[in-house]
GROMACS .gro file of C-alpha atoms in nm:
model
  254
    1MET     CA    1   7.800   9.098  10.053
    2GLY     CA    2   8.048   8.824  10.101
    3ALA     CA    3   8.291   8.772  10.382
    4GLY     CA    4   8.653   8.869  10.376
    5HIS     CA    5   8.612   9.243  10.432
    6THR     CA    6   8.685   9.273  10.802
    7HIS     CA    7   8.749   9.637  10.888
    8LYS     CA    8   9.022   9.767  11.117
    9LEU     CA    9   8.775   9.886  11.380
   10TYR     CA   10   8.636   9.537  11.433
   11ARG     CA   11   8.779   9.341  11.725
   12ARG     CA   12   8.706   8.974  11.695
   13GLY     CA   13   8.575   8.821  12.013
   14VAL     CA   14   8.306   8.619  12.183
   15SER     CA   15   8.080   8.822  12.410
   16PRO     CA   16   7.708   8.887  12.464
   17VAL     CA   17   7.746   9.215  12.274
   18HIS     CA   18   7.917   9.048  11.977
   19GLY     CA   19   7.637   8.794  11.969
   20LEU     CA   20   7.350   9.043  11.943
   21PRO     CA   21   7.186   9.073  11.598
   22PRO     CA   22   7.327   9.372  11.411
   23HIS     CA   23   6.997   9.554  11.364
   24THR     CA   24   6.934   9.556  11.739
   25LYS     CA   25   7.275   9.716  11.798
   26LEU     CA   26   7.220   9.972  11.523
   27ALA     CA   27   6.883  10.071  11.670
   28ALA     CA   28   7.030  10.086  12.023
   29VAL     CA   29   7.321  10.310  11.919
   30LEU     CA   30   7.090  10.542  11.722
   31ALA     CA   31   6.852  10.573  12.018
   32PHE     CA   32   7.144  10.633  12.256
   33VAL     CA   33   7.283  10.912  12.037
   34VAL     CA   34   6.940  11.076  12.011
   35VAL     CA   35   6.908  11.072  12.391
   36VAL     CA   36   7.259  11.218  12.436
   37VAL     CA   37   7.191  11.497  12.187
   38SER     CA   38   6.862  11.576  12.363
   39THR     CA   39   7.032  11.622  12.700
   40PRO     CA   40   7.070  11.985  12.815
   41ARG     CA   41   7.432  12.091  12.809
   42GLU     CA   42   7.406  12.229  13.162
   43ALA     CA   43   7.349  11.876  13.301
   44VAL     CA   44   7.724  11.808  13.316
   45TRP     CA   45   7.684  11.510  13.547
   46ALA     CA   46   7.452  11.340  13.294
   47PHE     CA   47   7.731  11.315  13.038
   48GLY     CA   48   7.947  11.149  13.300
   49GLY     CA   49   7.668  10.896  13.345
   50TYR     CA   50   7.660  10.828  12.971
   51ALA     CA   51   8.036  10.772  12.974
   52VAL     CA   52   7.995  10.521  13.256
   53LEU     CA   53   7.727  10.339  13.054
   54LEU     CA   54   7.956  10.314  12.751
   55GLY     CA   55   8.239  10.198  12.975
   56GLY     CA   56   8.011   9.923  13.105
   57VAL     CA   57   7.925   9.816  12.750
   58ALA     CA   58   8.295   9.810  12.658
   59ALA     CA   59   8.374   9.594  12.961
   60TYR     CA   60   8.078   9.365  12.883
   61ALA     CA   61   8.204   9.327  12.526
   62ARG     CA   62   8.565   9.279  12.645
   63ILE     CA   63   8.687   9.580  12.445
   64PRO     CA   64   8.999   9.735  12.607
   65ALA     CA   65   8.977  10.103  12.699
   66GLY     CA   66   9.295  10.175  12.503
   67PHE     CA   67   9.139  10.034  12.187
   68VAL     CA   68   8.845  10.275  12.217
   69LEU     CA   69   9.057  10.576  12.314
   70ARG     CA   70   9.292  10.533  12.017
   71ARG     CA   71   9.000  10.533  11.777
   72LEU     CA   72   8.855  10.845  11.935
   73LEU     CA   73   9.142  11.038  11.776
   74ILE     CA   74   8.927  11.059  11.462
   75GLU     CA   75   8.738  11.348  11.624
   76ILE     CA   76   9.046  11.570  11.662
   77PRO     CA   77   8.926  11.816  11.390
   78PHE     CA   78   8.601  11.868  11.583
   79VAL     CA   79   8.796  11.914  11.904
   80ALA     CA   80   9.001  12.188  11.736
   81PHE     CA   81   8.681  12.357  11.624
   82ALA     CA   82   8.537  12.336  11.976
   83PHE     CA   83   8.849  12.498  12.126
   84LEU     CA   84   8.802  12.797  11.896
   85MET     CA   85   8.444  12.861  12.005
   86PRO     CA   86   8.524  13.042  12.335
   87PHE     CA   87   8.725  13.296  12.134
   88VAL     CA   88   8.484  13.362  11.847
   89VAL     CA   89   8.135  13.330  11.998
   90PRO     CA   90   8.006  13.669  12.121
   91GLY     CA   91   7.852  13.715  12.463
   92GLU     CA   92   7.941  13.753  12.829
   93GLN     CA   93   8.315  13.734  12.890
   94THR     CA   94   8.509  13.564  13.169
   95GLU     CA   95   8.876  13.501  13.235
   96ILE     CA   96   9.049  13.163  13.248
   97LEU     CA   97   9.423  13.164  13.326
   98GLY     CA   98   9.429  13.532  13.242
   99ILE     CA   99   9.269  13.480  12.900
  100SER     CA  100   8.934  13.643  12.820
  101VAL     CA  101   8.688  13.392  12.677
  102SER     CA  102   8.316  13.388  12.600
  103VAL     CA  103   8.083  13.213  12.844
  104PRO     CA  104   7.838  13.104  12.569
  105GLY     CA  105   8.142  12.987  12.371
  106LEU     CA  106   8.258  12.775  12.663
  107TRP     CA  107   7.916  12.613  12.693
  108GLY     CA  108   7.909  12.559  12.317
  109ALA     CA  109   8.255  12.398  12.322
  110TRP     CA  110   8.151  12.172  12.608
  111ASN     CA  111   7.833  12.078  12.422
  112VAL     CA  112   8.024  11.981  12.107
  113LEU     CA  113   8.298  11.794  12.292
  114ALA     CA  114   8.073  11.599  12.527
  115LYS     CA  115   7.805  11.496  12.280
  116GLY     CA  116   8.048  11.442  11.992
  117THR     CA  117   8.282  11.225  12.199
  118LEU     CA  118   7.998  11.012  12.333
  119GLY     CA  119   7.854  10.966  11.984
  120VAL     CA  120   8.191  10.867  11.838
  121ALA     CA  121   8.258  10.630  12.131
  122ALA     CA  122   7.921  10.458  12.080
  123SER     CA  123   7.996  10.421  11.708
  124VAL     CA  124   8.342  10.278  11.783
  125LEU     CA  125   8.189  10.019  12.014
  126LEU     CA  126   7.934   9.929  11.748
  127ALA     CA  127   8.207   9.887  11.486
  128ALA     CA  128   8.430   9.695  11.729
  129THR     CA  129   8.161   9.433  11.793
  130THR     CA  130   7.998   9.409  11.449
  131GLU     CA  131   8.153   9.309  11.116
  132LEU     CA  132   8.082   9.523  10.810
  133ARG     CA  133   7.885   9.248  10.642
  134GLU     CA  134   7.665   9.216  10.951
  135LEU     CA  135   7.613   9.592  10.962
  136LEU     CA  136   7.484   9.585  10.605
  137LEU     CA  137   7.252   9.297  10.689
  138GLY     CA  138   7.131   9.496  10.988
  139LEU     CA  139   7.057   9.797  10.769
  140GLN     CA  140   6.859   9.571  10.537
  141ARG     CA  141   6.665   9.437  10.834
  142LEU     CA  142   6.585   9.793  10.947
  143LYS     CA  143   6.434   9.861  10.601
  144LEU     CA  144   6.694  10.114  10.488
  145PRO     CA  145   6.637  10.187  10.114
  146PRO     CA  146   6.789   9.888   9.927
  147LEU     CA  147   6.976  10.115   9.686
  148LEU     CA  148   7.167  10.280   9.972
  149VAL     CA  149   7.256   9.940  10.118
  150GLN     CA  150   7.382   9.822   9.779
  151ILE     CA  151   7.591  10.136   9.732
  152ALA     CA  152   7.748  10.086  10.075
  153SER     CA  153   7.809   9.719   9.996
  154PHE     CA  154   7.992   9.792   9.670
  155MET     CA  155   8.186  10.075   9.831
  156ILE     CA  156   8.317   9.831  10.092
  157ARG     CA  157   8.381   9.555   9.840
  158TYR     CA  158   8.567   9.769   9.585
  159GLY     CA  159   8.730  10.022   9.816
  160ASP     CA  160   9.042   9.806   9.841
  161VAL     CA  161   9.043   9.755   9.463
  162ILE     CA  162   9.043  10.130   9.396
  163THR     CA  163   9.308  10.185   9.663
  164GLY     CA  164   9.525   9.919   9.500
  165GLU     CA  165   9.479  10.091   9.164
  166MET     CA  166   9.592  10.423   9.315
  167ARG     CA  167   9.895  10.253   9.465
  168ARG     CA  168   9.999  10.100   9.131
  169MET     CA  169   9.960  10.435   8.955
  170SER     CA  170  10.176  10.599   9.222
  171VAL     CA  171  10.446  10.334   9.178
  172ALA     CA  172  10.434  10.384   8.800
  173ARG     CA  173  10.482  10.762   8.838
  174ARG     CA  174  10.774  10.723   9.079
  175SER     CA  175  10.940  10.462   8.856
  176ARG     CA  176  10.947  10.727   8.583
  177GLY     CA  177  11.115  10.979   8.812
  178PHE     CA  178  10.805  11.179   8.905
  179GLU     CA  179  10.800  11.360   9.241
  180ALA     CA  180  10.519  11.592   9.353
  181LYS     CA  181  10.727  11.882   9.482
  182GLY     CA  182  10.514  12.181   9.389
  183VAL     CA  183  10.235  12.339   9.188
  184ARG     CA  184  10.394  12.242   8.858
  185GLN     CA  185  10.326  11.874   8.929
  186TRP     CA  186   9.955  11.928   9.003
  187GLY     CA  187   9.869  11.879   8.637
  188VAL     CA  188  10.010  11.526   8.643
  189LEU     CA  189   9.822  11.446   8.961
  190ALA     CA  190   9.499  11.584   8.811
  191LYS     CA  191   9.542  11.365   8.503
  192SER     CA  192   9.605  11.065   8.729
  193ALA     CA  193   9.287  11.140   8.923
  194GLY     CA  194   9.093  11.167   8.596
  195ALA     CA  195   9.235  10.837   8.471
  196LEU     CA  196   9.145  10.671   8.803
  197PHE     CA  197   8.788  10.802   8.778
  198ILE     CA  198   8.750  10.670   8.422
  199ARG     CA  199   8.889  10.329   8.518
  200SER     CA  200   8.656  10.311   8.817
  201TYR     CA  201   8.356  10.413   8.608
  202GLU     CA  202   8.438  10.153   8.342
  203ARG     CA  203   8.486   9.888   8.610
  204GLY     CA  204   8.145   9.976   8.752
  205GLU     CA  205   7.986   9.939   8.408
  206ARG     CA  206   8.146   9.596   8.363
  207VAL     CA  207   8.035   9.483   8.708
  208HIS     CA  208   7.678   9.604   8.640
  209LEU     CA  209   7.663   9.418   8.307
  210ALA     CA  210   7.795   9.103   8.477
  211MET     CA  211   7.526   9.133   8.745
  212VAL     CA  212   7.247   9.188   8.489
  213SER     CA  213   7.364   8.885   8.292
  214ARG     CA  214   7.324   8.682   8.612
  215GLY     CA  215   6.967   8.796   8.676
  216TYR     CA  216   7.012   9.116   8.876
  217ALA     CA  217   6.685   9.313   8.872
  218GLY     CA  218   6.752   9.600   9.111
  219SER     CA  219   6.784   9.421   9.445
  220MET     CA  220   7.039   9.188   9.597
  221PRO     CA  221   6.930   8.849   9.732
  222VAL     CA  222   6.923   8.814  10.110
  223ILE     CA  223   7.146   8.519  10.191
  224ASP     CA  224   7.124   8.534  10.571
  225GLU     CA  225   6.794   8.624  10.731
  226VAL     CA  226   6.886   8.787  11.062
  227ALA     CA  227   6.616   8.772  11.328
  228ALA     CA  228   6.615   8.885  11.690
  229THR     CA  229   6.430   8.748  11.990
  230ARG     CA  230   6.256   8.961  12.250
  231THR     CA  231   6.538   8.888  12.493
  232GLN     CA  232   6.797   9.016  12.247
  233TRP     CA  233   6.595   9.331  12.182
  234ALA     CA  234   6.566   9.383  12.559
  235ARG     CA  235   6.943   9.348  12.603
  236ALA     CA  236   7.011   9.596  12.324
  237ALA     CA  237   6.753   9.839  12.461
  238ALA     CA  238   6.919   9.843  12.804
  239LEU     CA  239   7.173  10.107  12.694
  240PRO     CA  240   6.930  10.366  12.548
  241ALA     CA  241   6.679  10.297  12.826
  242ALA     CA  242   6.935  10.371  13.097
  243ALA     CA  243   7.048  10.678  12.903
  244LEU     CA  244   6.687  10.798  12.879
  245VAL     CA  245   6.651  10.779  13.257
  246ILE     CA  246   6.964  10.991  13.297
  247CYS     CA  247   6.837  11.238  13.037
  248LEU     CA  248   6.503  11.279  13.214
  249LEU     CA  249   6.682  11.337  13.543
  250GLY     CA  250   6.901  11.592  13.369
  251TRP     CA  251   6.596  11.788  13.251
  252THR     CA  252   6.431  11.757  13.595
  253LEU     CA  253   6.735  11.874  13.792
  254ARG     CA  254   6.832  12.141  13.541
   0.00000   0.00000   0.00000
């Protein structure tokens, strides 16, 4: 898990949030998402409170609001699904702007939008303040199965390699006059996908043999031992703790 694989979501900076150990941030985000999901959908004000908390974290980490909002566009497919719910979910009907919609569907759409957006925003903030290599180290520290961590590590390391291979194959097809204009060209694309799979598989075999020849026995060595102090854990726990208070108030005032 070497360096040099900075992802596009990461925003380099120096802040107290950037400086927290990765496993504390992972645990904090997971706990925050669990609290958000556990909040009753009728407690509309509670979701506003969660948004304020995330806004505070973004400001503390010096992450611009525009940076976060642009990356929230990834949830557009879920937004489209949520907008369909008032029209397909059966139940009591009401009218909005002269259009008949389902009340349970409206609540369901709100539930998906609010909780989904908050979860994605928390994940964006995590990715913006933590490099991929640190995230993998954090997963190791949290005792995630080593095999899953290794798979994620190789996926990150060789993702660019496979993408480059796809790009070269595309250039080779175009240089020979190929253009994917219709169904007739699908056969060529299918053969290209098969060739890419075989090349990737063979590359994986070569990499595995190279690792075994260098002493690999099923687990990767831990180069950096990441530890966290009680103060760092307390700082990371501030977000889910504040969210838990809001959640409990939401259930009480429901």
